[in-house]
Short mmCIF file of C-alpha atoms and ligand atoms in Angstrom, two decimals:
data_model
loop_
_atom_site.label_atom_id
_atom_site.label_comp_id
_atom_site.label_asym_id
_atom_site.label_seq_id
_atom_site.Cartn_x
_atom_site.Cartn_y
_atom_site.Cartn_z
CA UNK U 1 20.69 -33.69 -28.74
CA UNK U 2 19.60 -31.25 -26.10
CA UNK U 3 15.96 -31.68 -27.22
CA UNK U 4 16.10 -35.28 -26.08
CA UNK U 5 15.84 -34.17 -22.46
CA UNK U 6 14.60 -30.54 -22.72
CA UNK U 7 11.28 -31.53 -24.27
CA UNK U 8 10.35 -34.29 -21.82
CA UNK U 9 11.52 -32.31 -18.80
CA UNK U 10 9.80 -29.16 -20.03
CA UNK U 11 6.65 -31.10 -20.75
CA UNK U 12 6.69 -32.74 -17.31
CA UNK U 13 7.18 -29.36 -15.63
CA UNK U 14 4.38 -27.78 -17.63
CA UNK U 15 2.06 -30.66 -16.72
CA UNK U 16 3.01 -30.43 -13.05
CA UNK U 17 2.29 -26.65 -13.20
CA UNK U 18 -1.09 -27.19 -14.80
CA UNK U 19 -1.99 -29.90 -12.24
CA UNK U 20 -0.86 -27.69 -9.37
CA UNK U 21 -2.98 -24.82 -10.70
CA UNK U 22 -6.04 -26.96 -11.36
CA UNK U 23 -6.01 -29.13 -8.23
CA UNK U 24 -4.23 -27.06 -5.58
CA UNK U 25 -4.90 -23.42 -6.38
CA UNK U 26 -8.23 -23.78 -8.25
CA UNK U 27 -9.18 -26.84 -6.10
CA UNK U 28 -10.79 -28.52 -9.09
CA UNK U 29 -13.19 -25.71 -9.92
CA UNK U 30 -12.59 -25.82 -13.69
CA UNK U 31 -13.25 -29.58 -13.63
CA UNK U 32 -16.73 -29.17 -12.17
CA UNK U 33 -18.42 -29.20 -8.72
CA UNK U 34 -17.84 -32.93 -8.18
CA UNK U 35 -14.09 -32.45 -8.62
CA UNK U 36 -14.13 -29.64 -6.06
CA UNK U 37 -16.08 -31.82 -3.62
CA UNK U 38 -13.56 -34.62 -4.19
CA UNK U 39 -10.61 -32.37 -3.35
CA UNK U 40 -12.37 -31.31 -0.16
CA UNK U 41 -13.22 -34.93 0.72
CA UNK U 42 -9.48 -35.56 0.55
CA UNK U 43 -8.47 -32.69 2.86
CA UNK U 44 -11.46 -32.73 5.19
CA UNK U 45 -9.69 -34.39 8.10
CA UNK U 46 -6.87 -31.83 7.93
CA UNK U 47 -8.92 -28.75 6.98
CA UNK U 48 -9.21 -27.23 10.47
CA UNK U 49 -5.53 -27.83 11.25
CA UNK U 50 -4.55 -26.16 7.97
CA UNK U 51 -6.80 -23.13 8.48
CA UNK U 52 -6.24 -22.65 12.20
CA UNK U 53 -9.20 -20.31 12.63
CA UNK U 54 -8.89 -18.35 15.87
CA UNK U 55 -12.16 -18.38 17.85
CA UNK U 56 -11.79 -14.73 18.94
CA UNK U 57 -11.30 -13.58 15.33
CA UNK U 58 -14.26 -15.67 14.18
CA UNK U 59 -16.36 -14.09 16.87
CA UNK U 60 -15.21 -10.51 16.26
CA UNK U 61 -15.30 -10.45 12.45
CA UNK U 62 -18.07 -12.92 11.62
CA UNK U 63 -20.36 -13.99 14.45
CA UNK U 64 -20.87 -10.69 16.23
CA UNK U 65 -21.70 -8.53 13.20
CA UNK U 66 -24.15 -11.21 12.05
CA UNK U 67 -25.74 -11.48 15.49
CA UNK U 68 -26.02 -7.72 15.67
CA UNK U 69 -27.79 -7.65 12.32
CA UNK U 70 -30.22 -10.28 13.59
CA UNK U 71 -30.99 -8.47 16.84
CA UNK U 72 -34.76 -8.30 17.37
CA UNK U 73 -35.48 -11.23 14.98
CA UNK U 74 -37.33 -13.97 16.77
CA UNK U 75 -35.94 -17.46 16.28
CA UNK U 76 -33.75 -16.43 13.32
CA UNK U 77 -32.97 -18.89 10.55
CA UNK U 78 -29.53 -18.82 8.99
CA UNK U 79 -28.35 -20.61 5.84
CA UNK U 80 -24.58 -21.19 5.52
CA UNK U 81 -23.80 -22.07 1.91
CA UNK U 82 -20.63 -24.20 1.55
CA UNK U 83 -20.44 -24.63 5.29
CA UNK U 84 -17.38 -26.88 5.08
CA UNK U 85 -16.47 -28.24 8.53
CA UNK U 86 -19.03 -25.97 10.18
CA UNK U 87 -16.94 -22.89 10.76
CA UNK U 88 -19.76 -20.33 10.65
CA UNK U 89 -22.39 -22.39 12.57
CA UNK U 90 -19.79 -23.06 15.23
CA UNK U 91 -18.83 -19.37 15.52
CA UNK U 92 -22.49 -18.34 15.87
CA UNK U 93 -23.32 -21.03 18.39
CA UNK U 94 -20.25 -20.27 20.49
CA UNK U 95 -21.56 -16.71 20.64
CA UNK U 96 -24.94 -17.96 21.97
CA UNK U 97 -26.89 -17.79 18.74
CA UNK U 98 -29.03 -20.68 19.96
CA UNK U 99 -30.23 -18.80 23.06
CA UNK U 100 -33.07 -17.15 21.12
CA UNK U 101 -34.24 -20.36 19.49
CA UNK U 102 -32.47 -19.75 16.18
CA UNK U 103 -31.56 -22.52 13.75
CA UNK U 104 -28.75 -22.85 11.17
CA UNK U 105 -28.75 -24.86 8.00
CA UNK U 106 -25.30 -25.76 6.67
CA UNK U 107 -25.12 -26.90 3.04
CA UNK U 108 -22.11 -28.35 1.25
CA UNK U 109 -21.24 -30.71 -1.60
CA UNK U 110 -18.35 -32.48 0.17
CA UNK U 111 -19.51 -35.39 2.32
CA UNK U 112 -16.13 -35.48 4.03
CA UNK U 113 -16.41 -31.83 5.13
CA UNK U 114 -20.02 -32.41 6.27
CA UNK U 115 -18.96 -35.45 8.31
CA UNK U 116 -16.42 -33.26 10.16
CA UNK U 117 -19.05 -30.55 10.64
CA UNK U 118 -21.49 -33.09 12.09
CA UNK U 119 -18.92 -34.35 14.59
CA UNK U 120 -18.06 -30.83 15.77
CA UNK U 121 -21.66 -29.62 15.91
CA UNK U 122 -23.15 -32.68 17.56
CA UNK U 123 -23.38 -31.01 21.01
CA UNK U 124 -25.73 -28.44 19.51
CA UNK U 125 -28.25 -31.07 18.39
CA UNK U 126 -31.19 -29.83 16.28
CA UNK U 127 -29.92 -26.22 16.32
CA UNK U 128 -27.94 -27.12 13.17
CA UNK U 129 -29.17 -29.08 10.19
CA UNK U 130 -26.77 -30.26 7.51
CA UNK U 131 -27.58 -30.80 3.85
CA UNK U 132 -25.49 -32.48 1.13
CA UNK U 133 -26.25 -30.53 -2.03
CA UNK U 134 -24.75 -28.41 -4.78
CA UNK U 135 -25.05 -24.68 -4.00
CA UNK U 136 -25.95 -24.01 -7.61
CA UNK U 137 -29.49 -25.12 -6.78
CA UNK U 138 -30.51 -24.10 -3.29
CA UNK U 139 -33.37 -26.38 -2.27
CA UNK U 140 -35.30 -23.79 -0.27
CA UNK U 141 -38.31 -21.58 -0.84
CA UNK U 142 -38.04 -17.86 -1.58
CA UNK U 143 -37.26 -15.68 1.44
CA UNK U 144 -36.84 -18.65 3.79
CA UNK U 145 -33.83 -17.29 5.79
CA UNK U 146 -33.11 -14.24 7.94
CA UNK U 147 -29.43 -14.47 7.05
CA UNK U 148 -27.54 -16.20 4.26
CA UNK U 149 -23.79 -16.60 4.43
CA UNK U 150 -21.03 -18.01 2.21
CA UNK U 151 -17.43 -17.76 3.29
CA UNK U 152 -14.35 -18.54 1.19
CA UNK U 153 -16.25 -20.61 -1.35
CA UNK U 154 -17.87 -18.71 -4.24
CA UNK U 155 -14.64 -18.83 -6.23
CA UNK U 156 -14.81 -22.65 -6.35
CA UNK U 157 -18.24 -22.69 -7.97
CA UNK U 158 -18.80 -22.79 -11.76
CA UNK U 159 -21.26 -19.90 -11.74
CA UNK U 160 -20.59 -17.76 -8.69
CA UNK U 161 -23.05 -15.03 -9.79
CA UNK U 162 -25.82 -17.54 -10.18
CA UNK U 163 -25.17 -18.82 -6.64
CA UNK U 164 -25.21 -15.20 -5.41
CA UNK U 165 -28.62 -14.77 -7.07
CA UNK U 166 -29.85 -17.96 -5.41
CA UNK U 167 -28.62 -16.70 -2.02
CA UNK U 168 -30.54 -13.46 -2.46
CA UNK U 169 -33.64 -15.37 -3.58
CA UNK U 170 -33.77 -17.46 -0.38
CA UNK U 171 -33.03 -14.42 1.81
CA UNK U 172 -36.06 -12.90 3.55
CA UNK U 173 -36.92 -9.20 3.05
CA UNK U 174 -34.81 -7.21 5.48
CA UNK U 175 -32.46 -10.20 5.90
CA UNK U 176 -28.65 -10.12 6.02
CA UNK U 177 -26.25 -11.38 3.38
CA UNK U 178 -22.62 -12.14 4.32
CA UNK U 179 -20.45 -13.31 1.46
CA UNK U 180 -16.77 -13.31 0.45
CA UNK U 181 -14.99 -12.73 -2.84
CA UNK U 182 -11.46 -13.96 -3.42
CA UNK U 183 -8.81 -11.27 -3.87
CA UNK U 184 -5.10 -11.27 -3.21
CA UNK U 185 -2.11 -12.54 -5.13
CA UNK U 186 -3.62 -15.80 -6.44
CA UNK U 187 -7.01 -14.36 -7.48
CA UNK U 188 -5.82 -13.83 -11.09
CA UNK U 189 -5.39 -17.63 -11.29
CA UNK U 190 -9.15 -18.02 -10.88
CA UNK U 191 -10.52 -16.34 -14.00
CA UNK U 192 -14.30 -16.28 -14.23
CA UNK U 193 -14.54 -17.18 -10.53
CA UNK U 194 -12.88 -14.41 -8.49
CA UNK U 195 -13.58 -10.87 -9.62
CA UNK U 196 -12.05 -7.47 -8.83
CA UNK U 197 -13.73 -5.51 -6.08
CA UNK U 198 -15.61 -3.07 -8.41
CA UNK U 199 -17.14 -5.99 -10.30
CA UNK U 200 -18.05 -7.67 -7.00
CA UNK U 201 -19.74 -4.50 -5.78
CA UNK U 202 -21.53 -4.18 -9.11
CA UNK U 203 -22.75 -7.77 -8.87
CA UNK U 204 -24.16 -7.12 -5.38
CA UNK U 205 -25.75 -3.85 -6.46
CA UNK U 206 -27.57 -5.68 -9.25
CA UNK U 207 -29.73 -7.35 -6.59
CA UNK U 208 -32.35 -5.82 -4.30
CA UNK U 209 -29.77 -5.18 -1.61
CA UNK U 210 -29.01 -2.03 0.41
CA UNK U 211 -26.39 -0.95 2.97
CA UNK U 212 -23.78 -2.86 0.95
CA UNK U 213 -20.44 -2.74 2.78
CA UNK U 214 -17.35 -4.40 1.34
CA UNK U 215 -14.06 -4.52 3.22
CA UNK U 216 -10.84 -6.49 3.11
CA UNK U 217 -10.89 -9.56 5.35
CA UNK U 218 -8.10 -11.97 6.13
CA UNK U 219 -5.35 -12.15 3.55
CA UNK U 220 -7.22 -13.28 0.47
CA UNK U 221 -10.80 -12.09 0.71
CA UNK U 222 -13.18 -9.20 0.53
CA UNK U 223 -16.06 -9.64 2.92
CA UNK U 224 -19.44 -8.10 1.96
CA UNK U 225 -22.36 -7.50 4.23
CA UNK U 226 -25.70 -6.25 2.94
CA UNK U 227 -29.40 -6.17 3.71
CA UNK U 228 -32.16 -7.31 1.39
CA UNK U 229 -34.71 -4.62 0.66
CA UNK U 230 -38.13 -4.96 2.26
CA UNK U 231 -39.70 -5.22 5.65
CA UNK U 232 -38.80 -8.23 7.81
CA UNK U 233 -41.76 -10.54 8.33
CA UNK U 234 -43.24 -11.12 11.75
CA UNK U 235 -45.14 -14.39 11.15
CA UNK U 236 -42.37 -16.75 12.23
CA UNK U 237 -43.53 -20.33 12.89
CA UNK U 238 -43.09 -21.44 16.49
CA UNK U 239 -40.77 -24.36 15.94
CA UNK U 240 -39.50 -24.49 12.34
CA UNK U 241 -38.72 -27.84 10.85
CA UNK U 242 -36.04 -28.44 8.21
CA UNK U 243 -38.49 -30.22 5.94
CA UNK U 244 -40.80 -27.21 6.04
CA UNK U 245 -38.01 -24.94 4.76
CA UNK U 246 -36.86 -27.20 1.99
CA UNK U 247 -38.14 -27.92 -1.49
CA UNK U 248 -37.68 -31.08 -3.52
CA UNK U 249 -34.54 -30.57 -5.65
CA UNK U 250 -36.24 -32.39 -8.54
CA UNK U 251 -39.79 -31.00 -8.73
CA UNK U 252 -39.81 -28.19 -6.17
CA UNK U 253 -42.57 -29.96 -4.25
CA UNK U 254 -42.94 -29.70 -0.47
CA UNK U 255 -41.00 -32.13 1.66
CA UNK U 256 -42.26 -34.05 4.66
CA UNK U 257 -40.10 -35.52 7.37
CA UNK U 258 -40.02 -39.22 8.24
CA UNK U 259 -37.86 -41.01 10.83
CA UNK U 260 -34.84 -41.50 8.55
CA UNK U 261 -35.64 -39.52 5.40
CA UNK U 262 -37.42 -36.56 3.89
CA UNK U 263 -39.85 -37.34 1.14
CA UNK U 264 -41.49 -35.21 -1.53
CA UNK U 265 -45.22 -34.83 -1.20
CA UNK U 266 -45.52 -34.20 -4.95
CA UNK U 267 -43.19 -36.69 -6.72
CA UNK U 268 -42.74 -39.19 -3.81
CA UNK U 269 -38.92 -39.18 -4.12
CA UNK U 270 -37.11 -39.94 -0.86
CA UNK U 271 -34.00 -38.23 0.49
CA UNK U 272 -32.33 -40.23 3.24
CA UNK U 273 -30.79 -38.64 6.36
CA UNK U 274 -27.48 -40.40 6.93
CA UNK U 275 -25.21 -39.62 9.86
CA UNK U 276 -27.26 -36.50 10.50
CA UNK U 277 -26.95 -35.18 6.93
CA UNK U 278 -29.87 -34.87 4.51
CA UNK U 279 -28.75 -36.44 1.19
CA UNK U 280 -30.06 -34.37 -1.69
CA UNK U 281 -27.15 -34.26 -4.18
CA UNK U 282 -27.28 -36.57 -7.19
CA UNK U 283 -30.97 -36.00 -7.90
CA UNK U 284 -30.81 -34.05 -11.17
CA UNK U 285 -33.74 -31.98 -12.33
C1 SAM J 301 -12.55 -23.18 1.51
S1 SAM J 301 -13.90 -24.17 1.98
C2 SAM J 301 -14.82 -23.03 2.95
C3 SAM J 301 -15.68 -23.73 3.99
C4 SAM J 301 -16.26 -22.80 5.03
N1 SAM J 301 -17.20 -21.87 4.45
C5 SAM J 301 -15.13 -22.05 5.74
O1 SAM J 301 -15.07 -20.81 5.63
O2 SAM J 301 -14.37 -22.70 6.41
C6 SAM J 301 -14.87 -24.29 0.50
C7 SAM J 301 -16.13 -25.17 0.65
O3 SAM J 301 -16.95 -24.97 -0.47
C8 SAM J 301 -17.57 -26.21 -0.76
N2 SAM J 301 -18.09 -26.16 -2.10
C9 SAM J 301 -17.38 -25.92 -3.24
N3 SAM J 301 -18.18 -25.91 -4.30
C10 SAM J 301 -19.44 -26.20 -3.85
C11 SAM J 301 -20.71 -26.33 -4.46
N4 SAM J 301 -20.88 -26.20 -5.78
N5 SAM J 301 -21.78 -26.57 -3.67
C12 SAM J 301 -21.66 -26.73 -2.33
N6 SAM J 301 -20.48 -26.60 -1.69
C13 SAM J 301 -19.37 -26.35 -2.44
C14 SAM J 301 -16.45 -27.21 -0.55
O4 SAM J 301 -16.92 -28.52 -0.43
C15 SAM J 301 -15.81 -26.63 0.73
O5 SAM J 301 -16.37 -27.22 1.89
#
């Protein structure tokens, strides 16, 4: 008799637990990048209110160390992978990153998050470019950026180590990497995504990086800062263009900029710019 209600209730509770784990804690990561982007589309309008980032903390712990590492670099180029609602670009620009002619590219797979980022970053005009694309395939040439960042996001990607390798690839010699790894009490619920600190350090050390520093940051993250080996280049173009930095996500050809789209010089594919965001995602190789 008791089984008549124990089984259905137990089953419903188990299902609710699995859904909570998959959609709330793991934010869809085990269902694929599109599922993650969908969960972020849903929360985009509330993301900043939920997170309540404090500008002085953002400046102290993120923007200033990055700006210090970029001191002496003329017109630095920064790539923020999984930029979300523009947290890192905003922190840098509030701390006068733009004064030396620098530019930031923010890339994300959630259109909702990018829409929020665009609205917040509009006053900074062309100092920030936004790109809708999966971080698993960074559409940029080798060594294109003086700094590459990725905050609170690697654990939601199917192959975090591959994304780390991509970030190091697009980082210029002597450039700065700033990246987080999820730790804390829920990290064990993200197997294959979040790793323990020694494994994180080992993953960083497997790349041509030096001065690797990892420290605890906020409640749930380790924050790593490192420099790519090599000598920083001095041949910076006067006024870099987004198209010049990017590669076609399909054939790796060079892109040229038109009024409302980028197009590939090699395969002639077009990538529209809608509401200030370059639309790359969806073009499979
Ligand atoms: C917790 S938010 C962090 C956003 C921002 N970095 C911050 O610190 O506020 C995670 C972000 O990662 C993005 N994301 C997750 N998987 C992605 C992928 N495969 N490619 C690009 N962005 C991704 C989500 O859309 C979301 O904006």
